[in-house]
Amino acid sequence: MTTQLDGAAPVAAATGSLVAAARAATPGTGHARHLNAAGAALPSAAVLETVVDHLRLEARIGGYEAAEAVRPRAEQAYGLAARLIGGRAEDVAFTESATVAWHRAVDGLRLGPGDRVVATSSTYVSSALHLFELRRRYGVVVEVIGADETGAVDLGALRAALRTPAALVTAAHVPTSSGLIEPAAAIGELARAAGVPYLLDATQSLGQLPVDVTEIGCALLVGTGRKFLRGPRGTGLLWLDPVLGAELRPPAPDVRGASWTADDEYGLVPGARRFETWEYSHALRLGLTAALEELHATGADATHRHIAALGAELRAALAAVPGVRVVDPPAAGGGIVTFVRDGETPARTARALRVAGLHVVSVPAAHGQWDLGRRGLPGVVRASVHVYNDSDDIAALVDALSPRVSPRRAGAPLPGERPVSAPALLSEHVDTIVIGAGVHGSSAAWQLAARGDRVLHLEQFAAGHGRGSSHGPTRMIRRAYPSPVWDDLVDRAYLGWAALEAEAGRALVTRTGGLYARPAGGGAGGLRGPGCTLVDGARAAEIFPGLALGEEYVAVHDPDAGVIDASGALAALAELGRGHGVRRHDGTPVLDWAPDGDGVVVRTPHGPVRAARLVVCAGPWTGSLIPAFADVLRVIRIVNIHVGSSVTSTLAPPALGSFSVDVPDVGLLYGIPAIGGRAVKIGLDLGPDDDPATVPGPVTETERATLRALAARFLPTADGAVEADLACRYTMAPGNRFAVGPLPETPQVLVAAACSGHGFKFGPAIGAALADLAYRVPRPDLDFLDPARMLRRER
């Protein structure tokens, strides 16, 4: 329903209520500030559950049976879509995307040699490519109408072009490359007067702008579900004017839209469904149905008004940021704003903002040559808002883009400049000091520097040393965890690794799947998690033939588990940190630190240095730097071995993935499959107390023999020699929890500690969390890891 709004105060109240309700119903708003609705908006929890529930139904009773069970529900989608665009349900067809809808509509026109297609410069890249192919293959003539001084299509030029017979007029209501709003109804008026079919690409407007096919006067319309409709990816729609639709024939009929009536005859079904196919994702279609219902329940008009008002605020705010140039044409409006930043490519701007927890996207000229190419723009950054966004999101974006008068920017070395010596550097003030160059310290240093901090990164040993917990070639990542309290952080970990891979330009995570076993009949407990299933020994053997569990075990299967390139990750984090100005000093121990007003002073052998904040990621040395943790944490020795095989393929994916086995009276055996040219890796998740002040001793024959015996029991083909071994340290805490956050008495000091043998997988997420907390960004999802709780020994 639509609420009538009168006056500024009711508008503000209604908008606040709209945003609060949208955020409460949208899980993704807790992960980042999502300003990419024009790419793929965040779906609601109801949309997600609808999709997943149907997939579960298919798995339980079968795909055909599930489709039959939900057919009445699926039919509602046609009416919901028709109501949104002012058409009839029978004139709506659903497709896999707007591009597929475009192809089917244009191909249904059966364009031939000499047929003219008149297109606006706002046309989307995939549509333009299709027109180029029609020109090459069939001799279709493509004529592009330029823009007027407002950036919109030159209506005078279009009128003149339509004096010559044409087969089609096409325009994008809102292009991918800017916030331009084309005069869709004026184009329709000219097309109707010329008797030419008009195809409107409403991909970027459905859900954010009013779209009425009668008022616009188009004969064909295409759109997508994933953008402002907030439906799932893999959904699109096609609307056909009933008169034109009766004449169009799909070039490749399908049993969904046609009936085989005789030996060599077939007939098309009436209406737009003749352009549908039999095979499609019923789960996604139902998700789109749920999204359309939510839009109508919220009120399409209220949604449009909120997006338009917030878009105007966003455009004005960005225009006021020094070094940022809004590049939208004068005819822009709605909730999409494009901009560029001085001295920085749009792709780099978008990546830096993502690191800062702000999701925008860069659009290259290759996605809109008739627009960006003609305007001389190699690319733009595109920000777009929806009902779950508000002024706080805009303020965060502006803050992230605003130039900072900071020592890092003023004093960072230029390319080719000699670095400052350690003693000189340490005499200067910095914004943040990070102690420890393991995965968490390196991630925190990068994340903070990317947000504008001048970061001094101190590591007491040489780079790549083997005295802590982050060395070695591989680590495990998994969604399977013992408690749902971890699920949000696990999600952030997977997102964080994906963002790190994108920023670094290299693959760091290999998905292998995982099995995590415990004795059958052992009662409640063990791992669980989103997407994970409990399997018996027989099914486990089918999943990983290389792992021999037997009937006495059950296992949790985690299809998303995998292997992290640990050494590659540390190298990438160090490289990215340097790129953002991190000053890293290896071989520089911290002697002690003390609060200094609202900042902190850190003493090193090179002298003291003051900073606004301190981040301690010191692993086994946390207790020596923060005495309150000395009696809470326990440092233990852990060893791993890599065992060869006479049949290596049996211990490599897909025959084996990441795994663990809870072996009674022995401990937790864990393993990484043979990957990257290395043999299978195994270790035991326990060990004796260890002194971090000493160098870890070599793996002993007794330790090696214990692991070889376990390998022989659970990995029968691990029959080769021990090809490598490694000793490391776990810093264990009560309940195997972490401590992530500010110290109770000195909130300018943050800690990430006691990762209890399972912390590497959270590296990028912990780094982002520390950066958030340093900037006072609320992170209630981390309350269960509050250092104060650990110091109080709370479970």
XYZ file of C-alpha atoms in Angstrom, residues 318-319 321 323-328 338-342 377:
15
model
C 29.418 13.767 -3.716
C 29.573 16.991 -5.712
C 33.736 16.365 -1.925
C 38.747 15.686 -5.639
C 35.486 13.974 -6.585
C 33.668 14.879 -9.774
C 30.064 13.811 -10.399
C 29.837 12.950 -14.100
C 26.106 12.374 -14.457
C 28.239 8.208 -11.164
C 31.500 9.936 -10.305
C 35.272 9.828 -10.703
C 38.067 10.627 -8.268
C 41.062 12.706 -9.248
C 35.333 8.813 -19.947
